[in-house]
Coordinates of C-alpha atoms in Angstrom, one line a residue:
Chain A
M36 CA -28.0 7.4 -8.1
R37 CA -28.1 4.6 -6.0
L38 CA -27.0 2.3 -9.2
L39 CA -24.4 5.6 -9.1
T40 CA -22.6 5.1 -5.2
V41 CA -23.7 2.0 -5.1
G42 CA -22.7 0.2 -7.6
G43 CA -19.1 2.4 -7.1
V44 CA -18.3 0.8 -4.3
I45 CA -18.9 -2.1 -5.3
A46 CA -16.5 -2.1 -7.5
Y47 CA -13.8 -0.6 -4.9
R48 CA -14.1 -2.7 -2.1
A49 CA -13.7 -6.0 -5.2
L50 CA -10.9 -4.3 -6.2
F51 CA -9.7 -4.0 -2.7
N52 CA -9.4 -7.0 -2.0
W53 CA -6.7 -8.2 -3.9
T54 CA -5.5 -4.4 -3.3
T55 CA -3.3 -5.1 0.9
P56 CA -2.8 -2.6 3.1
S57 CA 0.1 -2.3 3.3
M58 CA 0.5 -1.4 -1.5
F59 CA -1.9 1.5 0.2
V60 CA 0.0 2.3 2.9
G61 CA 3.4 1.7 0.7
T62 CA 1.5 2.7 -2.7
L63 CA -0.8 5.8 -2.2
L64 CA 0.6 7.4 1.0
V65 CA 4.2 6.9 1.3
G66 CA 5.7 6.9 -2.6
P67 CA 3.6 11.0 -3.1
L68 CA 5.4 11.9 0.5
F69 CA 8.7 10.9 -0.8
Q70 CA 7.8 12.1 -4.7
L71 CA 7.3 15.5 -2.3
L72 CA 9.7 16.1 -0.7
F73 CA 11.9 14.8 -3.9
F74 CA 10.9 17.6 -5.2
A75 CA 11.3 20.6 -2.7
F76 CA 14.7 19.3 -2.4
L77 CA 15.8 19.7 -5.6
G78 CA 13.1 22.9 -6.2
R79 CA 15.8 23.9 -2.9
Q80 CA 18.8 23.0 -4.4
L81 CA 17.7 24.8 -7.3
G82 CA 16.4 28.3 -6.3
V83 CA 13.3 27.4 -8.4
A84 CA 10.2 28.2 -6.4
S85 CA 9.7 28.1 -2.0
D86 CA 8.6 25.0 -0.3
S87 CA 4.8 26.4 -0.5
F88 CA 4.6 25.7 -4.0
Y89 CA 6.3 22.2 -4.4
I90 CA 4.5 21.1 -0.2
V91 CA 0.7 22.0 -2.4
G92 CA 1.6 21.5 -5.5
N93 CA 2.6 17.3 -4.8
A94 CA -0.5 17.4 -2.4
V95 CA -2.5 18.3 -5.1
L96 CA -0.9 15.9 -7.8
A97 CA -0.7 13.1 -5.5
A98 CA -4.0 12.2 -5.7
S99 CA -3.5 11.3 -9.4
V100 CA -1.5 7.9 -8.8
A101 CA -5.0 6.5 -7.9
C102 CA -7.0 8.1 -9.2
V103 CA -6.0 7.5 -12.8
F104 CA -5.2 4.0 -12.4
G105 CA -7.8 4.0 -10.3
G106 CA -9.9 4.9 -13.5
T107 CA -8.0 2.5 -15.4
M108 CA -8.5 0.1 -13.7
A109 CA -12.0 0.1 -13.2
V110 CA -12.4 -0.3 -17.1
S111 CA -10.0 -2.6 -17.8
N112 CA -9.7 -4.4 -14.6
E113 CA -13.0 -6.1 -15.7
R114 CA -11.5 -7.1 -19.6
R115 CA -8.8 -8.6 -17.6
Y116 CA -10.2 -10.2 -14.9
G117 CA -12.9 -11.3 -17.6
T118 CA -16.1 -9.7 -16.4
L119 CA -16.6 -7.2 -18.1
G120 CA -19.2 -9.1 -20.5
H121 CA -21.2 -9.6 -17.0
V122 CA -21.2 -5.8 -16.8
L123 CA -22.1 -5.2 -20.0
L124 CA -25.4 -7.8 -19.5
S125 CA -26.5 -5.9 -17.1
P126 CA -29.2 -3.6 -18.0
R127 CA -28.4 -0.4 -16.3
P128 CA -26.5 2.4 -18.2
R129 CA -23.2 1.7 -19.1
T130 CA -22.1 5.5 -18.7
L131 CA -23.8 5.8 -15.3
V132 CA -22.1 2.2 -14.2
F133 CA -19.2 3.5 -15.3
L134 CA -18.6 6.8 -14.3
G135 CA -20.1 5.9 -10.8
R136 CA -16.2 3.9 -10.7
A137 CA -14.3 7.4 -10.3
V138 CA -16.0 8.0 -7.4
P139 CA -14.4 6.5 -5.0
Y140 CA -11.7 7.3 -6.4
A141 CA -12.3 10.5 -5.9
G142 CA -12.4 10.5 -2.6
N143 CA -9.6 8.4 -2.3
G144 CA -7.1 10.8 -3.6
L145 CA -8.9 13.4 -1.9
L146 CA -8.0 11.1 1.1
I147 CA -4.2 11.1 0.1
A148 CA -4.3 14.1 -0.9
A149 CA -5.0 16.1 2.7
F150 CA -2.5 13.3 4.2
T151 CA 0.5 14.6 1.6
L152 CA -0.6 17.6 2.3
T153 CA -0.5 17.6 5.9
V154 CA 2.9 15.7 6.4
G155 CA 4.4 17.6 3.9
S156 CA 3.5 21.0 5.8
L157 CA 4.0 19.2 8.8
V158 CA 7.8 17.9 7.8
L159 CA 8.5 21.4 5.8
G160 CA 7.0 23.5 8.1
L161 CA 4.6 25.3 5.5
R162 CA 2.2 27.0 7.9
V163 CA -1.5 26.3 6.7
P164 CA -4.0 29.4 7.2
L165 CA -6.6 27.8 9.0
G166 CA -8.9 30.1 6.7
A167 CA -7.6 28.2 3.9
I168 CA -8.5 25.1 4.8
P169 CA -12.6 24.8 3.2
G170 CA -11.1 26.1 0.7
L171 CA -8.6 23.8 -0.1
A172 CA -10.6 20.9 0.8
V173 CA -13.1 21.9 -1.9
T174 CA -10.6 22.0 -4.6
L175 CA -8.6 18.7 -3.6
A176 CA -11.7 17.1 -3.7
V177 CA -12.4 18.6 -7.6
G178 CA -8.7 18.1 -8.9
S179 CA -9.2 14.0 -7.8
L180 CA -12.9 14.0 -9.5
S181 CA -11.5 15.7 -12.6
C182 CA -8.1 13.1 -12.3
A183 CA -10.1 10.0 -11.7
F184 CA -12.0 11.5 -14.8
F185 CA -9.3 11.4 -16.9
G186 CA -8.0 8.3 -15.8
L187 CA -11.9 6.7 -16.8
T188 CA -10.9 8.3 -20.2
L189 CA -7.7 6.1 -20.2
G190 CA -9.4 3.5 -19.2
A191 CA -11.9 3.6 -21.6
L192 CA -9.0 3.0 -24.3
G193 CA -8.5 0.1 -22.0
L194 CA -11.9 -1.4 -24.8
R195 CA -9.8 -0.5 -27.2
F196 CA -6.0 -0.7 -27.0
R197 CA -4.5 -3.6 -25.4
D198 CA -1.5 -2.1 -23.5
V199 CA -3.6 0.8 -21.7
W200 CA -0.8 0.1 -18.3
L201 CA 1.4 1.6 -20.9
V202 CA -1.2 4.9 -21.4
S203 CA -1.3 5.0 -17.9
N204 CA 2.4 5.4 -16.6
V205 CA 3.1 7.9 -19.4
S206 CA 0.0 10.1 -18.3
I207 CA 1.4 10.0 -14.5
S208 CA 5.4 11.7 -15.9
L209 CA 3.9 13.2 -18.1
L210 CA 0.8 15.3 -15.7
L211 CA 4.8 15.9 -13.2
L212 CA 5.7 18.0 -16.1
L213 CA 2.7 19.3 -18.0
T214 CA 0.9 20.1 -14.8
G215 CA 3.3 22.7 -13.8
V216 CA 3.5 21.3 -10.3
N217 CA 6.7 21.2 -10.4
V218 CA 8.0 23.4 -12.8
P219 CA 6.2 27.1 -12.6
A220 CA 4.4 27.4 -15.2
D221 CA 5.8 30.7 -16.7
H222 CA 10.0 29.1 -17.6
L223 CA 7.6 26.2 -19.9
P224 CA 7.5 26.8 -23.3
A225 CA 3.8 28.4 -24.0
W226 CA 2.3 24.5 -25.9
M227 CA 3.4 23.1 -22.8
R228 CA 1.1 25.6 -21.0
V229 CA -1.6 24.4 -23.7
V230 CA -1.2 21.5 -22.9
G231 CA -1.6 21.7 -19.5
G232 CA -4.7 23.6 -19.1
G233 CA -6.7 20.8 -20.4
L234 CA -4.9 18.6 -17.9
P235 CA -6.8 17.7 -14.6
I236 CA -4.3 19.0 -11.4
T237 CA -3.3 22.5 -13.0
H238 CA -5.6 24.7 -12.0
S239 CA -6.7 22.8 -9.1
A240 CA -2.5 23.4 -7.8
E241 CA -3.1 27.3 -8.8
A242 CA -6.1 27.4 -7.2
A243 CA -4.5 25.5 -4.1
R244 CA -1.8 27.3 -4.3
R245 CA -3.8 30.7 -3.9
L246 CA -5.5 29.7 -1.0
V247 CA -1.9 28.6 0.6
A248 CA -0.9 32.6 0.2
G249 CA -4.0 33.8 2.0
D250 CA -5.6 35.1 -1.5
G251 CA -9.0 33.7 -0.2
F252 CA -10.9 31.7 -1.9
G253 CA -12.1 34.8 -4.3
A254 CA -8.9 34.4 -5.8
A255 CA -9.3 31.0 -6.5
M256 CA -12.6 30.5 -7.5
P257 CA -11.6 31.3 -11.3
A258 CA -9.1 28.5 -11.7
L259 CA -11.1 26.4 -9.7
G260 CA -14.0 26.2 -12.1
K261 CA -11.4 25.3 -15.1
E262 CA -10.7 22.3 -12.8
F263 CA -14.3 21.3 -12.3
A264 CA -14.9 22.4 -16.9
V265 CA -11.8 20.2 -17.3
G266 CA -12.8 17.3 -14.8
V267 CA -16.7 17.8 -16.7
A268 CA -15.4 17.3 -20.0
Y269 CA -12.9 14.2 -19.3
A270 CA -16.2 13.2 -18.1
V271 CA -18.0 13.1 -21.6
V272 CA -14.8 11.6 -23.1
A273 CA -14.7 9.0 -21.1
A274 CA -18.5 8.3 -21.8
A275 CA -19.0 8.7 -25.0
L276 CA -15.4 6.5 -25.4
L277 CA -16.6 3.9 -23.4
K278 CA -20.5 3.6 -26.1
V279 CA -18.2 3.9 -29.5
F280 CA -16.2 1.3 -28.1
E281 CA -18.7 -1.5 -26.1
A282 CA -20.2 -1.2 -29.4
E283 CA -16.7 -1.9 -31.1
S284 CA -15.7 -4.4 -29.3
R285 CA -19.5 -5.5 -29.6
R286 CA -19.4 -5.5 -33.8
R287 CA -15.7 -6.9 -34.1
A288 CA -16.2 -9.4 -31.4
S289 CA -13.4 -8.9 -29.3
L290 CA -14.4 -7.2 -25.4
D291 CA -12.8 -10.0 -23.6
T292 CA -10.2 -10.2 -26.0
L293 CA -6.5 -9.6 -24.3
Chain B
M120 CA 35.1 -19.0 -17.3
S121 CA 31.9 -20.8 -17.1
V122 CA 30.8 -18.6 -14.4
L123 CA 31.0 -16.1 -16.6
R124 CA 29.4 -17.7 -19.4
L125 CA 26.7 -18.4 -18.2
I126 CA 26.3 -14.9 -16.7
G127 CA 27.2 -13.6 -20.1
R128 CA 24.6 -16.1 -21.9
G129 CA 21.7 -15.8 -19.7
T130 CA 21.7 -11.9 -19.7
L131 CA 21.5 -11.5 -22.7
L132 CA 18.8 -14.2 -23.0
H133 CA 16.9 -11.4 -21.0
V134 CA 17.7 -8.9 -22.2
K135 CA 16.6 -10.4 -25.3
Q136 CA 13.1 -10.8 -23.1
L137 CA 12.8 -7.7 -21.9
S138 CA 13.8 -5.9 -25.4
R139 CA 11.0 -7.7 -26.3
S140 CA 7.8 -6.3 -24.2
Q141 CA 6.7 -3.3 -25.4
F142 CA 5.5 -2.4 -22.3
E143 CA 9.0 -2.3 -20.9
I144 CA 10.8 -0.8 -24.2
A145 CA 8.2 1.7 -24.1
T146 CA 8.2 2.5 -20.8
A147 CA 12.5 2.5 -20.2
L148 CA 12.6 5.4 -23.3
F149 CA 9.0 7.4 -22.9
V150 CA 9.3 8.0 -19.1
P151 CA 12.1 8.4 -18.6
L152 CA 12.2 11.0 -21.2
V153 CA 9.4 13.4 -19.1
Q154 CA 12.5 12.7 -16.4
A155 CA 14.8 14.1 -18.3
T156 CA 12.9 17.1 -19.4
L157 CA 11.2 17.7 -16.6
A158 CA 15.3 17.8 -14.8
V159 CA 16.0 20.1 -17.9
Y160 CA 13.3 22.8 -17.7
L161 CA 14.3 22.5 -13.7
F162 CA 17.5 23.5 -14.2
R163 CA 17.5 26.0 -16.9
A164 CA 14.5 27.8 -14.7
G165 CA 17.2 27.8 -11.5
S166 CA 20.4 28.7 -10.6
E167 CA 22.5 25.8 -12.2
P168 CA 21.8 26.3 -16.2
H169 CA 25.2 24.9 -16.8
R170 CA 24.1 21.9 -15.5
L171 CA 22.3 20.7 -18.3
L172 CA 24.1 17.9 -19.6
E173 CA 24.6 16.8 -15.1
A174 CA 20.7 16.8 -15.5
A175 CA 20.2 14.6 -18.4
V176 CA 22.4 12.2 -16.8
G177 CA 20.9 12.0 -13.3
A178 CA 17.6 11.6 -15.1
G179 CA 19.4 8.3 -16.9
M180 CA 21.2 6.9 -13.9
M181 CA 17.3 7.3 -12.0
A182 CA 16.4 5.4 -15.1
V183 CA 18.1 2.8 -14.8
W184 CA 17.5 2.6 -10.7
S185 CA 14.0 2.2 -11.6
S186 CA 14.9 -0.5 -14.6
V187 CA 16.6 -2.2 -11.4
L188 CA 13.8 -2.2 -8.6
F189 CA 10.8 -2.9 -10.6
G190 CA 12.5 -5.1 -12.8
S191 CA 14.5 -7.5 -9.7
G192 CA 12.6 -7.2 -7.3
G193 CA 9.7 -9.0 -9.0
A194 CA 12.1 -10.9 -11.4
I195 CA 11.5 -14.3 -8.8
Q196 CA 7.9 -13.4 -9.3
N197 CA 8.0 -12.7 -13.0
Q198 CA 9.4 -16.2 -13.5
R199 CA 6.4 -17.8 -11.1
W200 CA 4.1 -15.9 -13.5
Q201 CA 5.8 -17.3 -16.8
G202 CA 5.5 -20.9 -15.6
T203 CA 9.3 -20.9 -15.5
L204 CA 10.7 -20.9 -11.8
E205 CA 10.9 -24.2 -12.0
M206 CA 12.9 -25.3 -14.7
L207 CA 15.3 -22.8 -13.3
M208 CA 15.5 -24.3 -10.2
L209 CA 16.3 -27.6 -11.5
A210 CA 19.1 -26.3 -13.2
P211 CA 22.4 -27.4 -11.7
R212 CA 24.2 -24.3 -11.1
P213 CA 23.0 -22.3 -7.8
P214 CA 20.5 -20.5 -7.8
A215 CA 22.2 -16.9 -7.1
L216 CA 23.8 -18.0 -10.6
L217 CA 20.7 -17.9 -11.9
V218 CA 18.8 -14.7 -11.0
F219 CA 22.4 -12.7 -11.4
P220 CA 21.2 -12.4 -15.8
I221 CA 18.2 -11.4 -14.2
T222 CA 19.3 -9.1 -12.3
L223 CA 21.6 -7.8 -14.0
A224 CA 20.0 -8.0 -17.3
T225 CA 17.0 -5.2 -16.0
A226 CA 20.0 -3.1 -15.1
V227 CA 21.5 -3.5 -19.0
T228 CA 18.2 -2.4 -20.4
G229 CA 17.5 -0.1 -18.0
T230 CA 21.1 1.7 -19.9
Y231 CA 18.2 2.2 -23.0
A232 CA 16.8 5.0 -20.6
M233 CA 19.9 6.5 -20.2
I234 CA 21.0 6.5 -24.1
A235 CA 17.3 8.2 -25.0
T236 CA 18.1 10.5 -22.4
L237 CA 21.9 12.2 -23.7
L238 CA 20.2 11.6 -28.0
W239 CA 16.8 13.6 -26.6
G240 CA 19.4 16.1 -24.1
G241 CA 21.7 16.0 -27.4
L242 CA 18.6 17.1 -30.2
V243 CA 15.7 18.5 -28.6
Y244 CA 17.2 20.8 -26.2
R245 CA 21.4 21.0 -27.8
I246 CA 23.4 20.0 -24.6
P247 CA 26.8 19.6 -26.1
L248 CA 27.9 16.4 -24.4
D249 CA 30.8 17.8 -22.9
V250 CA 32.1 15.2 -21.1
A251 CA 35.3 16.2 -18.7
D252 CA 36.7 12.4 -18.9
P253 CA 35.4 9.9 -21.4
L254 CA 37.4 7.4 -21.0
A255 CA 35.7 7.5 -17.3
F256 CA 32.8 7.9 -18.5
A257 CA 32.8 4.9 -21.1
V258 CA 34.0 2.8 -17.9
S259 CA 32.1 4.2 -15.5
V260 CA 28.8 3.4 -16.9
P261 CA 29.4 -0.2 -17.5
A262 CA 30.6 -0.5 -14.0
A263 CA 27.5 1.0 -12.6
I264 CA 25.2 -0.9 -13.8
L265 CA 27.3 -4.0 -12.8
G266 CA 26.4 -2.9 -9.8
L267 CA 23.4 -2.1 -10.3
G268 CA 22.5 -5.3 -11.2
M269 CA 24.4 -7.4 -8.5
F270 CA 22.1 -4.7 -5.7
G271 CA 19.4 -5.8 -8.2
L272 CA 19.7 -9.6 -6.6
L273 CA 20.4 -8.7 -3.3
L274 CA 16.9 -7.3 -3.8
A275 CA 15.4 -9.8 -5.7
S276 CA 16.2 -12.3 -3.3
T277 CA 15.2 -10.5 -0.1
F278 CA 12.0 -9.5 -1.6
V279 CA 10.9 -13.0 -2.4
L280 CA 10.7 -13.2 1.0
L281 CA 8.3 -10.3 1.6
P282 CA 4.0 -10.9 0.9
N283 CA 4.0 -7.7 0.1
A284 CA 7.3 -7.0 -2.2
N285 CA 5.3 -5.0 -4.7
A286 CA 3.9 -1.9 -1.9
I287 CA 8.3 -1.5 -1.2
N288 CA 8.9 -1.9 -4.7
N289 CA 6.9 1.5 -5.3
T290 CA 8.0 3.1 -1.8
L291 CA 11.4 3.1 -3.3
E292 CA 11.4 5.1 -5.9
Y293 CA 12.2 8.3 -4.9
P294 CA 13.8 8.1 -1.5
I295 CA 17.0 6.2 -3.3
W296 CA 16.4 8.6 -6.4
L297 CA 16.5 11.5 -3.3
V298 CA 19.2 9.8 -0.6
S299 CA 21.6 8.7 -3.7
G300 CA 22.2 12.3 -5.1
M301 CA 20.9 11.4 -8.1
L302 CA 19.3 14.8 -9.2
V303 CA 19.6 16.7 -6.1
P304 CA 23.1 17.2 -3.7
I305 CA 22.8 15.0 -1.2
T306 CA 24.3 17.8 1.0
V307 CA 20.5 19.6 0.7
L308 CA 19.4 16.7 3.0
P309 CA 19.1 16.8 6.2
G310 CA 22.2 15.3 8.3
W311 CA 20.8 11.6 9.4
T312 CA 20.1 10.5 5.2
G313 CA 24.0 10.6 5.1
P314 CA 25.3 7.6 6.5
I315 CA 21.8 5.7 5.0
G316 CA 23.2 7.5 1.4
A317 CA 27.1 5.7 2.4
V318 CA 25.9 2.2 2.3
L319 CA 23.7 2.2 -1.1
P320 CA 25.9 1.4 -4.3
T321 CA 23.3 3.3 -5.5
T322 CA 25.0 6.8 -4.6
W323 CA 28.7 5.8 -5.5
A324 CA 27.5 4.6 -8.8
A325 CA 25.8 8.8 -9.9
R326 CA 28.0 9.8 -7.9
A327 CA 31.7 8.4 -9.8
V328 CA 29.0 8.9 -13.4
R329 CA 28.9 12.6 -12.4
E330 CA 32.3 12.6 -11.6
S331 CA 32.9 11.5 -15.2
V332 CA 30.5 14.2 -16.6
T333 CA 31.5 16.8 -14.6
G334 CA 35.5 16.5 -13.7
S335 CA 34.7 17.7 -10.0
G336 CA 36.0 14.8 -8.1
P337 CA 38.2 11.1 -8.8
V338 CA 36.1 8.9 -10.5
W339 CA 37.6 5.7 -9.3
P340 CA 37.8 5.7 -5.9
S341 CA 34.2 6.0 -6.1
L342 CA 33.9 3.8 -9.0
G343 CA 35.7 1.2 -6.4
V344 CA 33.0 1.8 -3.6
C345 CA 30.1 1.5 -5.2
L346 CA 31.6 -2.5 -7.2
A347 CA 32.8 -3.4 -3.2
L348 CA 29.2 -2.7 -2.1
S349 CA 27.8 -4.4 -5.0
F350 CA 29.7 -7.4 -4.3
V351 CA 29.2 -7.7 -0.8
C352 CA 25.1 -7.5 -2.0
L353 CA 25.5 -10.3 -4.3
V354 CA 26.9 -11.9 -1.8
A355 CA 24.2 -11.3 0.2
G356 CA 21.6 -11.9 -2.4
A357 CA 23.3 -15.5 -2.8
L358 CA 23.1 -16.8 0.5
V359 CA 19.7 -15.2 0.9
M360 CA 18.9 -16.7 -2.4
S361 CA 20.3 -20.0 -1.6
Y362 CA 18.0 -20.3 1.7
V363 CA 14.4 -19.1 -0.1
E364 CA 15.0 -21.9 -2.6
R365 CA 16.1 -24.6 -0.2
R366 CA 12.7 -23.6 1.8
A367 CA 10.4 -23.2 -0.5
R368 CA 11.7 -26.7 -2.1
A369 CA 11.2 -28.4 1.7
N370 CA 8.0 -26.2 2.2
A371 CA 6.9 -26.8 -1.4
T372 CA 6.2 -23.5 -2.0
L373 CA 8.4 -23.0 -5.3
A374 CA 5.8 -22.2 -7.8
L375 CA 3.0 -20.9 -5.3
A376 CA 1.9 -17.2 -6.8

């Protein structure tokens, strides 16, 4: 447990040695807020769905930039800055080392999602029932964790492929389309709904919408359970990929090849 | 004539260089397709399915802006990282004339996205390319790109003065899409955003291209305002660039990342 948490926190602090507060505010707080406003106004103009649909959906999605890029950076930056060999020389289990990296990013994602939901609601006048707040906190946390493990899976690809940032950028834009955050799922083709069901955010956005609508935690539970399952699945895939790619990069002596 | 030749050659060189980057090309092609698909499904789901061509063109303009924002905003920093900034500044030409081809090249590579979104819309979603005024469209797209390239010089020169320009880059994408009316009509936005949008070349560029596609208004006045505002940005950018260059030479900070 100590390895999981302390290792993650140290890696997170190291990242913020070169990620400045202005970068944090600009990229992770202001950016997602404008994304929310963009889709809320577009949705209003087209009459696709209510403001509530866009505020809640985009607030849940707001965690994705921090979590997906964070998870990716957790692995690929080790390679970029030449520290991957040191990490892999450690006699501790890599799975724990790397899975621990995802936890602070998930915490970060939760903070960003909560900020986006709060400010978005204040700006566009959405009233969130007080009773829904604890359930929303759990939902945003599960969504963020699931997203961070998804990011870690992409980061694991960084052990094998050179340009993992391309994959991350494309994945972020696919989340916009496939999670049903901006286009109601029933307007998407069946295959997109199936793919979206296997992505993080989709089910937590649904759970959050149920909570904000006042349906209660019980009504949100099935979707929340699915989001949790998706997160666990990505954690397992990330751990497996890290193991396979580490072994392969040792065999091919390509660990630090950029 | 030699200035035009310099700009032309420089732009071609930088377009070739940007086109060598798999990351740039894949991002310029794939991400706008996702955005165009999103726009198509949104417009279909909403009350205006007849505006699908407008949605595809709007998504293309959004991609051009993203290319200019990230490419031009980081133009100087990229030259630093490549180790070519000193050679560029040693050239016996005003620095603005040497950086403008870079910013113009970022706008030109953004057209890959515009072409890709229109092809995607036509081939996958059967959106007919029913442009109301093809001649105006053929003129307004390159003119809008030239305008955004000029605007890019102002971004390049001012962002180099800011210690955390990347943070601004990441923040400005959606707000400019929003207030410029690239996909969301500015009439649905709060009134106070109007004056902001009115002084941005992006607003008039998007408007000119949209008017050429829909025939909803006269294209040429919008295009004229776009180019006039862009020229103001070009002059302001050139002045700032000269100031930045002198300051960097005096402080010996040109190559410091």
